[in-house]
Amino acid sequence: MKTYLGIDVGSVSTNIIALNEASEVLSSKYIRTNGQPMECIKNAMKEIARDLQNLEVAGVGTTGSGRQLAGIITGADIIKNEITAHATAAIHFYPDTRTIFEIGGQDSKIILIKNGMIVDFAMNTVCAAGTGSFLDHQAERLKVPIEQFGELALTSTKDTRIAGRCTVFAESDMIAKQQFGFSKGDIIKGLCEALVRNYINNLGRGKTLTPPYLFQGGVAANVGIIAAFKKELRHEIIIPRYYNVMGAIGAALLAKDYLEKNGYQTRFSGFEITDVNFVPKTFDCNGCPNACEVIEVTREDTVIARWGDKCGKWTNEISYSPPGYLTEAACS
Amino acid sequence: MTAARIGLPTALMHSYYRSFWKPFFEELGLEVIETGPTTKAILNKGIRYSVPEICAPMKIYTGHVLELLDQGVDWIYIPRFVSIRKGDVFCPKFLGLPDMLKHTIPDLTSKMVTHHLNVKHENIACMKEYLEIGKLFTSNYRKIKNAVQTGRKKWLEFRKYCVLERYNCQTANGKVFTGKPALQSDLPIKIGVIGYVYNVYDDILGMDIISRLYKLGANTVTFEMLEQGEIDRQLRGYKKRLFWAFSNKLLASAHQFFRDATIDGIIHVTAFGCGPDSFLGKILEINFSQSPKPFMTVRVDEHTGESHLQTRVEAFIDMIAKSKNFKE
Ligand code: SF4
Ligand code: SF4
C-alpha cells in the first residue's frame, strides 16, 4: 500500500504520521522528544512499520525545529517550515477555515487563511508564557497532573483574574491568590484565561480574527484552554481530530503534492535506518572569531551532514541536496 | 614615518557613510582600520561593556570600538550624529553616543575623535563639519578641502549606485570599493525590506536576511534606493513627520513599497527595545493594516536564533509564492 510519511520534530514532541493515497491518516504517533530527537524518530518509525503491514513509502516530508535533521536521516523529499505545514493540514481538513490557533509545547502561532491560502501569520518562540511548557510548569507547581488540569478549570464558577503579561507575574499573582483562599480550580481557570488573553493580544495584534476558528497543537487537548478561547472569542472553535499531529500531516501532504506535481520518485532511505547508528554532535569552529557551533551528523562513522557554520566552510564539504529544497536553511 | 592609524567602527551608520569616511581619512594621510563584519567575539565584548537595556545596535557598536582599542589604533572616529535634514534629528542614543562610550570605556577618551554632525542634507561631506576634524591631522587647509572633496565624490558615487542602479547599501559599497557588481537575476518575487542599515546588513542582527530571501527566490528593495526628494514626497501627506532622520526614510520607503504594485510583500526588520521603531511600527500598523499586501515584522536582538528567522522568512515567501501561482 502506498504511504506518505510526515515527521514533525519539535523540542517537546516528535510526531510521525502515515497517510494513504487518499490522504487519510492510517497511523499517528506522538512521542515526547526528551532531548533525543534521533531516538524518537527511529522509535516512532519502528512503531509505524509494525502497525502497518506491507507498506510502501512513496514520499516523506519533515517539519518542526528539527526538520533538517529528520530530513537528512530519513531522506525526505521535502523539508518545510512549521507554519506552512500546519496551515496545509488545517486547510486540507477544513478548507473554509479562516483562523488557525496553534499552541504547541515550545511555541505558538496564529495563522490567517483566506480562500485556502495563508494571508498572514505571527509566531512566538521567544516567550514561554503562551505555550504548553508554561502550563506543564504551572501544573507541577499546583501539584495537579497536567491531564486533569483542564477539567479542574471547568469546576470553577468564579471569575478569577490572574495578571499574566509574563510568566513571572502570573506566578506571583497565582501565589497571592492561593493565599487568599481561591480554590485550585479557580486559579487554573484564571490561568487558562490569562494565557489565552495574552496569546491573542500578543500574536493577534492588529489582525482581524475571523471564524471559523481552528485550534490545534498539543495544548488543544486542554479543555480549560478551549473554554477560555470560547469565552474570549465569544464563538465556537473547532478542534481537529488529529489536533496534535497536524504539523506532521501537513509535511506528508506537502511531500505528496510535491512528488505528484513533479513526477519525482521518493528519496526515502528505507526503514532500515531505524537500525542504523546516527550520531549527532556539535563542535565549535575556531576558524575565525565567529566561533560557530557546527552540527554534524555521522552515519556509521561517515559524516553525512553538517550545518550551522556562517561561512559555509563546513557545509560545503558535503553535498546533501534534497530536490526542491535548499540546504542553506538553518536549523539550530 | 608610518602613518597614524584611525579606526572606523564597522557598525551603526558606517555602511551608509563608509564611502565618504574611508577616502577622507586616507587623503589626510591616515591609515584606516575597519573592524569588518560583526562577529560573536565582537558582540560579546560589546555586551560586557553595555547596559543590558540598551538596543542591540548600540551594544554592537561598543563591541567594534573595543575591538579597535584591542588592535591598538591611534585614533577612533566616533561622530555625534545630530541632524542631516532640517527639522529631523537622530535617535537620542546617537546624540549621546560619544559620551556614553567615554564613560563606559575609560581608555577611549584620549583616542576618540568626535564632532557634531549637524547639517541640512544627508550628504555630510562638507567643510563646515569636517574642517575641524582635518585640523587635528594637518594644518594644510587645501589638503583638508581636497580630502573632503575626494570623499564626497566617492559617497555620491555610492548613492548613485543605490538610487539609479538599485544597489543596496552593502552591494553599493562592494561596487564602489572593489568594482564588484551586485548579483542580479530575475527572481519571481520582490520584497521590500524596511530597516536601518545597521540592522539589515549586520551579520549577527540581520542574519543575512537579504541573501536568505535571495536564495528563496526573492529580490529585495530597500530605502537606500530612494533619493531624498522621493522620501520627502512620500511624506507630504503627514502634518507632522517623525522626529528621527532615518525613521522618516523608513516610513517613506514603506509608503513607496505599499504603493508599488511590483512589490509582493514587505518585511520590517527592527531591534528589540528600539524607541523610534515602536512609533514607526505603530504608524505602519495604523496606515497599512487594511492593505492586502503581506507585511511582517521581524524583531531581532543579540539572542535571536537563526532558526526562528529562517522559519518565518520561509513561511512568508511560501505564502507569497502560493498566492502568486494562484493568480496566474
Ligand atoms: S565556520 Fe566559518 S564563520 Fe564559523 S567560525 Fe568557522 S570559519 Fe568562522
Ligand atoms: S533608532 Fe532604535 S535601534 Fe537605532 S540606535 Fe536608536 S534605539 Fe537603537
XYZ file of C-alpha atoms and ligand atoms in Angstrom:
676
model
C 0.000 0.000 0.000
C 1.356 3.398 -0.995
C 2.022 5.582 2.033
C 3.292 9.073 2.698
C 5.129 9.787 5.925
C 5.100 13.109 7.736
C 7.544 13.819 10.533
C 7.367 16.810 12.868
C 10.317 17.110 15.235
C 9.906 19.721 17.932
C 11.835 20.139 21.136
C 8.886 18.902 23.182
C 7.323 16.227 20.997
C 8.143 14.262 17.882
C 5.188 13.227 15.755
C 5.052 10.857 12.849
C 2.020 10.057 10.754
C 1.321 7.892 7.733
C -1.166 8.868 5.044
C -2.633 6.673 2.345
C -3.045 7.757 -1.257
C -6.411 9.282 -0.484
C -4.658 11.451 2.127
C -6.339 9.641 5.016
C -4.431 9.146 8.228
C -3.508 5.485 8.692
C -1.421 5.783 11.796
C -0.115 8.526 14.029
C 2.499 8.631 16.759
C 3.012 11.378 19.311
C 6.155 10.934 21.364
C 7.952 13.156 23.866
C 11.262 14.231 22.375
C 13.094 14.381 25.717
C 16.159 15.830 24.067
C 16.639 12.679 21.975
C 15.203 13.527 18.566
C 17.204 10.861 16.786
C 15.992 8.027 19.023
C 12.473 9.386 18.875
C 12.336 9.394 15.117
C 13.677 5.862 14.953
C 11.289 4.501 17.565
C 8.274 6.128 16.016
C 9.256 4.803 12.591
C 9.592 1.312 14.030
C 6.127 1.558 15.513
C 4.669 2.752 12.231
C 6.300 -0.134 10.378
C 4.888 -2.550 12.932
C 1.373 -1.058 12.754
C 1.040 -1.088 9.019
C 1.665 -4.250 7.080
C 3.239 -4.234 3.622
C 3.580 -0.534 3.438
C 5.380 1.047 0.566
C 6.633 4.540 1.322
C 6.004 6.805 -1.628
C 7.158 10.066 -0.046
C 8.425 11.705 3.142
C 8.104 15.263 4.428
C 9.610 16.754 7.564
C 8.886 19.882 9.584
C 9.479 21.380 13.025
C 12.611 22.810 14.566
C 14.406 19.511 13.933
C 13.243 19.255 10.327
C 16.714 19.403 8.876
C 17.994 16.547 11.000
C 14.888 14.445 10.397
C 15.087 15.187 6.684
C 18.681 14.087 6.452
C 18.321 10.793 8.237
C 15.106 9.761 6.516
C 15.944 11.065 3.049
C 12.975 13.411 2.984
C 11.535 14.689 -0.265
C 10.531 17.964 1.267
C 11.645 19.863 4.369
C 9.177 22.595 5.287
C 8.810 25.225 7.963
C 6.141 24.527 10.566
C 3.892 27.445 9.642
C 3.332 26.205 6.104
C 2.979 22.620 7.332
C 0.372 23.415 9.985
C -1.669 25.533 7.633
C -1.547 22.898 4.889
C -3.056 20.276 7.176
C -5.680 22.638 8.548
C -6.801 23.693 5.073
C -6.884 20.061 3.965
C -9.422 19.112 6.648
C -11.270 22.437 6.861
C -10.999 24.291 3.554
C -13.198 27.109 4.857
C -11.149 27.877 7.928
C -10.069 31.495 8.377
C -8.046 31.473 11.589
C -5.736 28.803 12.973
C -4.608 28.904 16.565
C -1.698 26.618 17.192
C -0.220 26.188 20.643
C 2.485 23.612 20.980
C 4.952 22.737 23.652
C 7.615 25.226 22.702
C 5.992 27.865 20.540
C 2.690 29.260 19.430
C 1.319 30.687 16.222
C -1.690 32.365 14.703
C -2.211 31.794 11.008
C -4.824 33.665 8.981
C -6.296 31.973 5.930
C -8.319 33.280 3.046
C -9.508 31.219 0.102
C -7.455 28.277 1.291
C -4.211 30.293 1.423
C -2.145 31.826 4.174
C -2.537 35.595 4.159
C -0.827 36.470 7.437
C 0.782 34.805 10.414
C 2.524 35.511 13.675
C 4.750 33.244 15.664
C 6.190 33.369 19.128
C 9.280 31.411 20.002
C 10.802 33.860 22.407
C 8.460 33.801 25.343
C 7.393 30.583 27.026
C 4.366 32.099 28.764
C 1.997 31.237 25.929
C 2.999 27.622 25.416
C 2.471 24.107 26.666
C 5.661 24.197 28.704
C 4.218 27.046 30.733
C 1.111 25.016 31.548
C 3.208 21.966 32.447
C 5.239 24.086 34.781
C 2.207 25.602 36.483
C 0.525 22.212 36.812
C 3.605 20.973 38.559
C 3.611 23.954 40.891
C -0.023 23.381 41.819
C 0.581 19.631 42.080
C -2.123 18.797 39.564
C -1.426 16.207 36.844
C -1.469 18.078 33.540
C -4.118 15.673 32.207
C -6.584 16.870 34.853
C -5.584 20.488 34.579
C -8.250 21.415 32.061
C -11.086 19.608 33.821
C -10.266 21.309 37.063
C -10.643 24.664 35.393
C -14.182 23.709 34.403
C -15.156 23.087 38.027
C -14.754 26.744 38.871
C -17.705 29.064 38.616
C -15.834 32.142 39.787
C -14.105 34.749 37.713
C -10.524 34.874 38.843
C -8.335 37.279 37.009
C -4.690 36.317 37.028
C -2.439 39.094 35.871
C -0.320 37.330 33.333
C 1.645 39.538 30.986
C 4.509 37.179 31.568
C 5.264 34.000 33.440
C 6.890 35.768 36.334
C 3.892 37.989 37.027
C 1.422 35.188 36.540
C 3.303 33.092 39.013
C 3.486 35.676 41.758
C -0.135 36.593 41.248
C -1.073 32.927 41.478
C 0.711 32.548 44.776
C -1.074 35.590 46.135
C -4.453 34.273 45.028
C -3.731 30.904 46.578
C -3.070 32.596 49.871
C -6.377 34.442 49.617
C -8.061 31.063 49.582
C -9.091 30.672 45.957
C -9.508 27.017 45.006
C -7.138 25.282 42.614
C -9.964 25.159 40.087
C -10.448 28.936 40.290
C -6.774 29.578 39.865
C -6.382 27.216 36.943
C -9.372 28.737 35.226
C -7.855 32.178 35.729
C -4.559 30.935 34.400
C -6.101 29.448 31.269
C -7.884 32.704 30.609
C -4.717 34.707 31.151
C -2.823 32.506 28.729
C -5.448 32.813 26.018
C -5.845 36.548 26.554
C -2.106 37.137 26.258
C -1.763 34.832 23.320
C -4.471 36.656 21.386
C -3.223 40.089 22.414
C 0.387 39.376 21.533
C 0.076 37.354 18.367
C -3.224 38.679 17.120
C -2.229 42.334 17.487
C -3.508 44.395 14.608
C -5.071 41.368 12.945
C -8.748 40.691 12.343
C -9.562 37.211 13.583
C -12.410 35.773 11.574
C -14.226 32.462 12.201
C -14.264 29.537 11.508
C -11.594 29.171 14.179
C -9.418 26.096 14.376
C -7.422 25.220 17.462
C -4.590 22.717 17.112
C -1.303 21.712 18.709
C -0.710 19.716 21.879
C -2.449 22.265 24.101
C -5.728 21.784 22.210
C -6.266 18.729 24.442
C -6.790 21.039 27.369
C -10.498 21.647 27.930
C -9.748 24.555 30.230
C -7.948 26.382 27.444
C -10.703 25.533 24.966
C -13.278 27.036 27.329
C -11.113 30.126 27.733
C -10.897 30.531 23.963
C -14.660 30.295 23.590
C -15.137 32.874 26.300
C -12.567 35.273 24.853
C -13.767 34.967 21.252
C -17.450 34.551 22.114
C -17.548 31.934 19.398
C -17.265 28.189 18.850
C -13.865 26.796 17.988
C -13.133 23.616 16.076
C -10.633 21.087 17.395
C -9.474 18.901 14.507
C -9.495 15.151 15.152
C -5.725 14.962 14.719
C -5.069 18.230 16.545
C -1.730 17.169 17.997
C -0.089 15.875 14.823
C -1.237 18.491 12.297
C 2.320 19.596 11.507
C 3.284 16.053 10.549
C 0.156 15.646 8.443
C 0.958 18.891 6.663
C 4.501 17.723 5.944
C 3.192 14.467 4.444
C 0.625 16.326 2.334
C 3.301 18.700 1.057
C 5.582 15.793 0.136
C 2.743 14.033 -1.667
C 1.759 17.152 -3.547
C 5.348 17.946 -4.474
C 6.120 14.470 -5.801
C 2.861 14.128 -7.698
C 3.216 17.519 -9.349
C 6.768 16.922 -10.484
C 6.558 13.205 -11.129
C 9.587 12.525 -8.926
C 10.395 9.311 -7.092
C 10.845 9.427 -3.352
C 14.312 9.615 -1.836
C 13.216 7.789 1.302
C 16.129 5.922 2.846
C 14.017 2.929 3.916
C 13.008 1.580 7.308
C 16.478 0.093 7.670
C 17.537 3.449 9.022
C 15.947 2.516 12.323
C 18.826 0.093 12.818
C 21.495 2.447 11.577
C 23.575 4.294 14.066
C 23.319 8.042 13.507
C 25.346 10.211 15.816
C 24.744 13.944 16.014
C 27.366 16.086 17.642
C 28.283 19.728 17.827
C 31.663 21.373 17.864
C 32.890 24.944 17.962
C 34.823 26.012 14.922
C 37.849 28.126 15.739
C 38.446 29.273 12.185
C 37.530 32.872 12.944
C 36.072 34.968 15.781
C 32.542 33.902 14.867
C 33.115 30.674 16.770
C 30.208 28.954 15.041
C 28.612 25.984 16.690
C 28.656 23.447 13.895
C 26.280 20.478 13.991
C 27.450 17.280 12.430
C 25.630 14.016 11.838
C 27.534 10.824 11.203
C 26.102 7.620 9.858
C 28.202 4.583 10.692
C 31.338 6.727 11.005
C 30.784 8.734 7.802
C 29.755 12.336 8.137
C 26.521 12.760 6.213
C 25.619 16.332 7.043
C 26.899 19.457 8.683
C 25.316 22.820 9.207
C 25.372 25.840 11.491
C 28.504 27.488 10.066
C 28.218 31.051 8.882
C 30.773 30.905 6.102
C 29.964 27.564 4.525
C 33.401 26.202 5.357
C 31.915 23.012 6.802
C 28.680 22.643 4.866
C 30.384 22.851 1.529
C 32.349 19.722 2.113
C 29.270 17.583 1.930
C 26.596 17.901 -0.609
C 23.232 16.826 0.560
C 20.621 18.497 -1.534
C 17.103 17.192 -1.423
C 15.246 18.236 -4.570
C 13.045 21.248 -4.273
C 14.563 22.436 -1.107
C 17.573 24.459 -0.117
C 20.183 23.003 2.118
C 21.040 26.514 3.268
C 18.071 26.507 5.571
C 19.434 26.895 9.042
C 18.343 24.609 11.769
C 19.960 25.307 15.057
C 57.400 57.684 9.487
C 54.480 55.307 9.481
C 51.045 56.791 9.135
C 48.863 57.159 12.204
C 46.087 54.620 12.295
C 42.476 55.663 12.659
C 39.773 53.115 13.400
C 36.261 53.230 11.979
C 33.848 51.009 13.915
C 32.039 48.969 11.273
C 28.632 49.450 12.829
C 25.701 51.901 13.058
C 25.966 54.396 10.171
C 29.255 53.041 8.893
C 27.901 51.247 5.848
C 25.957 54.331 4.789
C 28.926 56.694 5.052
C 31.881 54.393 4.587
C 32.444 55.597 1.048
C 32.989 59.126 2.385
C 34.884 58.441 5.601
C 37.412 55.962 4.315
C 38.767 58.046 1.410
C 38.520 61.217 3.512
C 40.814 59.907 6.230
C 43.104 58.256 3.719
C 43.532 61.530 1.845
C 44.536 63.109 5.127
C 47.380 60.626 5.222
C 45.977 58.264 7.815
C 45.793 54.519 7.666
C 42.149 53.456 8.027
C 41.389 50.377 10.106
C 37.912 48.890 9.823
C 36.614 46.163 12.096
C 34.725 44.281 9.414
C 31.508 42.333 9.883
C 30.293 41.804 13.439
C 31.481 38.515 14.869
C 30.328 36.787 18.003
C 33.572 37.822 19.688
C 32.901 41.496 18.909
C 29.317 41.173 20.085
C 30.401 39.588 23.363
C 32.842 42.394 24.031
C 30.082 44.893 23.433
C 27.639 43.117 25.709
C 30.158 43.048 28.520
C 30.552 46.827 28.441
C 26.948 47.877 27.789
C 23.945 48.358 29.991
C 21.616 45.423 29.403
C 18.596 47.551 28.416
C 20.219 49.369 25.526
C 19.299 48.341 21.967
C 21.475 45.704 20.327
C 22.925 48.017 17.612
C 24.494 50.143 20.365
C 25.960 47.067 22.051
C 27.416 46.008 18.754
C 28.921 49.440 18.131
C 30.513 49.309 21.573
C 31.986 45.925 20.660
C 33.541 47.337 17.499
C 35.073 50.231 19.443
C 36.594 47.791 21.935
C 37.907 45.702 19.081
C 39.692 48.765 17.679
C 41.206 49.518 21.081
C 42.458 45.938 21.258
C 44.021 46.393 17.844
C 45.912 49.338 19.236
C 44.840 52.010 16.779
C 45.891 55.595 17.472
C 42.507 57.191 16.915
C 38.883 56.110 16.774
C 36.364 58.195 14.860
C 33.023 58.391 16.668
C 30.873 61.208 15.284
C 27.852 62.566 17.102
C 25.050 62.486 14.556
C 22.680 65.311 15.380
C 20.797 66.032 12.172
C 21.032 65.521 8.447
C 17.874 67.347 7.483
C 16.269 70.499 8.776
C 13.685 69.511 11.354
C 14.841 65.903 11.727
C 17.171 64.743 14.466
C 18.806 61.450 15.328
C 17.639 58.965 17.891
C 18.755 60.076 21.399
C 21.139 57.149 21.563
C 23.098 58.630 18.679
C 23.057 62.032 20.327
C 24.617 60.637 23.467
C 26.864 58.054 21.860
C 30.312 59.659 22.352
C 29.519 60.482 25.996
C 28.142 57.067 26.711
C 31.255 55.416 25.305
C 33.638 57.738 27.138
C 32.019 56.772 30.408
C 31.852 53.066 29.786
C 35.319 52.722 28.259
C 37.775 54.938 30.191
C 40.728 54.160 27.883
C 38.851 55.622 24.972
C 38.900 59.304 25.916
C 42.374 60.129 24.664
C 41.829 58.338 21.353
C 38.370 59.460 20.452
C 37.933 61.801 17.505
C 34.459 63.286 17.630
C 32.405 66.254 16.482
C 28.808 67.234 15.918
C 27.313 66.351 12.594
C 24.589 68.883 12.187
C 23.851 69.529 8.549
C 20.863 70.147 6.303
C 21.422 67.336 3.853
C 22.279 63.671 4.078
C 25.425 64.470 2.138
C 27.538 65.120 5.206
C 30.748 65.696 3.234
C 31.195 69.429 3.826
C 33.954 71.667 5.115
C 31.684 73.165 7.766
C 31.735 69.881 9.664
C 34.998 68.309 8.603
C 37.450 71.220 8.752
C 37.871 70.812 12.497
C 38.447 67.075 12.091
C 41.003 67.658 9.350
C 42.828 70.201 11.508
C 43.598 67.509 14.044
C 45.816 65.841 11.488
C 47.135 68.612 9.251
C 47.415 72.366 9.202
C 47.175 72.401 5.432
C 43.731 73.783 4.558
C 43.926 72.680 0.919
C 44.721 69.162 1.932
C 41.611 69.023 4.084
C 39.479 70.515 1.360
C 40.838 68.031 -1.075
C 40.130 65.135 1.302
C 36.524 66.239 1.753
C 36.091 66.517 -1.989
C 37.595 63.121 -2.692
C 35.342 61.563 -0.082
C 32.313 63.414 -1.311
C 32.857 62.150 -4.824
C 33.037 58.569 -3.647
C 29.967 58.947 -1.499
C 27.992 60.426 -4.376
C 29.087 57.523 -6.490
C 27.794 55.205 -3.765
C 24.442 56.996 -3.709
C 24.281 56.888 -7.488
C 24.562 53.101 -7.480
C 21.814 52.907 -4.859
C 19.363 55.283 -6.450
C 19.955 54.755 -10.150
C 21.020 51.155 -10.293
C 19.132 49.816 -7.290
C 22.113 48.562 -5.382
C 21.598 48.217 -1.660
C 23.934 49.696 0.907
C 26.067 46.578 1.057
C 26.344 45.844 -2.645
C 26.883 49.530 -3.465
C 29.864 49.597 -1.118
C 31.161 46.488 -2.808
C 30.818 48.171 -6.176
C 32.489 51.417 -5.068
C 35.438 49.779 -3.347
C 36.091 46.646 -5.359
C 34.116 47.141 -8.555
C 32.146 44.010 -7.865
C 28.692 44.213 -9.454
C 25.652 43.129 -7.449
C 24.133 39.732 -8.021
C 21.073 40.398 -10.051
C 18.756 37.921 -11.562
C 15.139 37.838 -12.467
C 13.526 36.232 -9.494
C 9.803 35.638 -9.334
C 9.250 37.533 -6.088
C 10.130 41.042 -4.936
C 10.194 42.004 -1.262
C 10.552 45.448 0.267
C 12.769 45.266 3.332
C 12.367 48.132 5.785
C 15.097 48.524 8.382
C 18.061 50.608 9.493
C 21.282 49.724 7.704
C 22.867 48.652 10.984
C 20.157 46.038 11.498
C 19.606 44.733 7.990
C 23.274 44.451 6.995
C 24.719 43.377 10.310
C 25.841 39.755 10.192
C 24.554 38.983 13.674
C 21.369 41.041 13.815
C 20.194 40.859 10.217
C 21.485 37.309 9.811
C 21.935 37.904 6.114
C 18.251 38.321 5.531
C 18.855 39.768 2.065
C 20.706 36.676 0.834
C 18.297 34.377 2.641
C 15.487 35.937 0.660
C 17.540 35.727 -2.496
C 18.105 32.012 -2.006
C 14.377 31.543 -1.505
C 13.711 33.203 -4.836
C 13.110 36.819 -3.853
C 14.806 40.035 -4.895
C 14.734 42.864 -2.393
C 14.367 46.615 -2.412
C 15.400 48.863 0.463
C 15.116 52.504 1.495
C 18.619 53.366 0.256
C 17.272 53.099 -3.262
C 15.088 56.176 -2.777
C 16.593 59.621 -3.044
C 15.830 62.316 -0.515
C 13.388 64.123 -2.827
C 11.359 60.939 -3.202
C 11.422 60.424 0.564
C 10.048 63.902 1.158
C 7.380 63.411 -1.489
C 6.160 60.218 0.132
C 5.824 62.030 3.454
C 3.985 65.084 2.137
C 0.703 63.767 3.470
C 1.915 63.963 7.062
C 1.112 67.086 9.023
C 3.904 66.072 11.313
C 6.782 63.807 10.412
C 8.611 61.587 12.832
C 11.489 63.210 14.721
C 14.218 60.896 13.529
C 16.048 61.150 10.247
C 16.325 57.526 9.290
C 12.951 56.575 10.750
C 11.438 59.046 8.300
C 13.335 57.421 5.464
C 11.933 54.055 6.515
C 8.415 55.406 6.790
C 8.668 56.953 3.338
C 10.011 53.748 1.867
C 7.099 51.857 3.423
C 4.682 54.164 1.631
C 6.509 53.680 -1.620
C 6.654 49.893 -1.215
C 2.986 49.578 -0.347
C 2.083 51.612 -3.424
C 4.426 49.856 -5.837
C 2.438 47.070 -7.486
C 5.572 45.116 -8.419
C 6.434 44.580 -4.750
C 4.858 41.405 -3.402
C 5.417 41.784 0.308
C 7.127 43.875 2.961
C 9.311 42.879 5.894
C 10.163 45.287 8.696
C 13.394 44.358 10.486
C 13.675 46.031 13.866
C 15.716 45.693 17.033
C 14.133 44.843 20.372
C 13.897 47.902 22.560
C 14.167 50.422 19.732
C 12.260 53.535 20.763
C 11.813 55.176 17.343
C 10.693 51.891 15.809
C 7.902 51.497 18.320
C 6.433 54.688 16.819
C 7.228 53.624 13.293
C 5.732 50.163 13.840
C 2.520 51.632 15.218
C 2.186 54.068 12.313
C 2.696 51.254 9.825
C 0.079 49.219 11.653
C -2.441 52.060 11.562
C -1.799 53.072 7.973
C -1.453 49.736 6.295
C -3.393 47.137 8.259
C -6.096 47.298 5.578
C -3.636 46.743 2.747
C -3.829 43.317 1.091
C -0.044 43.304 0.729
C 1.610 40.797 3.093
C 3.551 42.516 5.853
C 5.689 41.031 8.585
C 7.760 42.468 11.413
C 10.923 40.639 12.378
C 12.215 41.729 15.755
C 15.846 40.862 16.363
C 18.350 41.153 19.149
C 21.599 39.539 20.122
C 19.802 36.387 21.299
C 17.575 35.819 18.284
C 18.044 32.340 16.903
C 18.652 31.784 13.249
C 16.046 29.051 13.023
C 13.335 31.433 14.158
C 14.203 33.921 11.444
C 14.562 31.242 8.792
C 11.180 29.702 9.627
C 9.376 32.997 9.376
C 11.100 34.123 6.207
C 10.433 30.771 4.562
C 6.779 30.807 5.555
C 6.439 34.380 4.310
C 7.881 33.502 0.909
C 5.817 30.279 0.710
C 2.720 32.317 1.351
C 3.527 34.840 -1.377
C 4.630 32.215 -3.899
C 1.428 30.283 -3.396
C -0.863 33.238 -3.871
C 1.091 34.348 -6.951
C 0.779 30.912 -8.568
C -2.874 31.006 -7.777
C -3.394 34.331 -9.540
C -1.524 33.365 -12.669
S 32.520 28.098 10.427
Fe 33.359 29.780 9.208
S 32.403 31.620 10.057
Fe 32.110 29.987 11.552
S 33.838 30.159 12.971
Fe 34.445 28.673 11.405
S 35.489 29.882 9.879
Fe 34.351 31.341 11.135
S 16.935 54.076 16.318
Fe 16.474 52.291 17.570
S 17.969 50.756 17.015
Fe 18.720 52.748 16.288
S 20.023 53.474 17.927
Fe 18.003 54.340 18.274
S 17.002 52.872 19.651
Fe 18.793 51.846 18.790
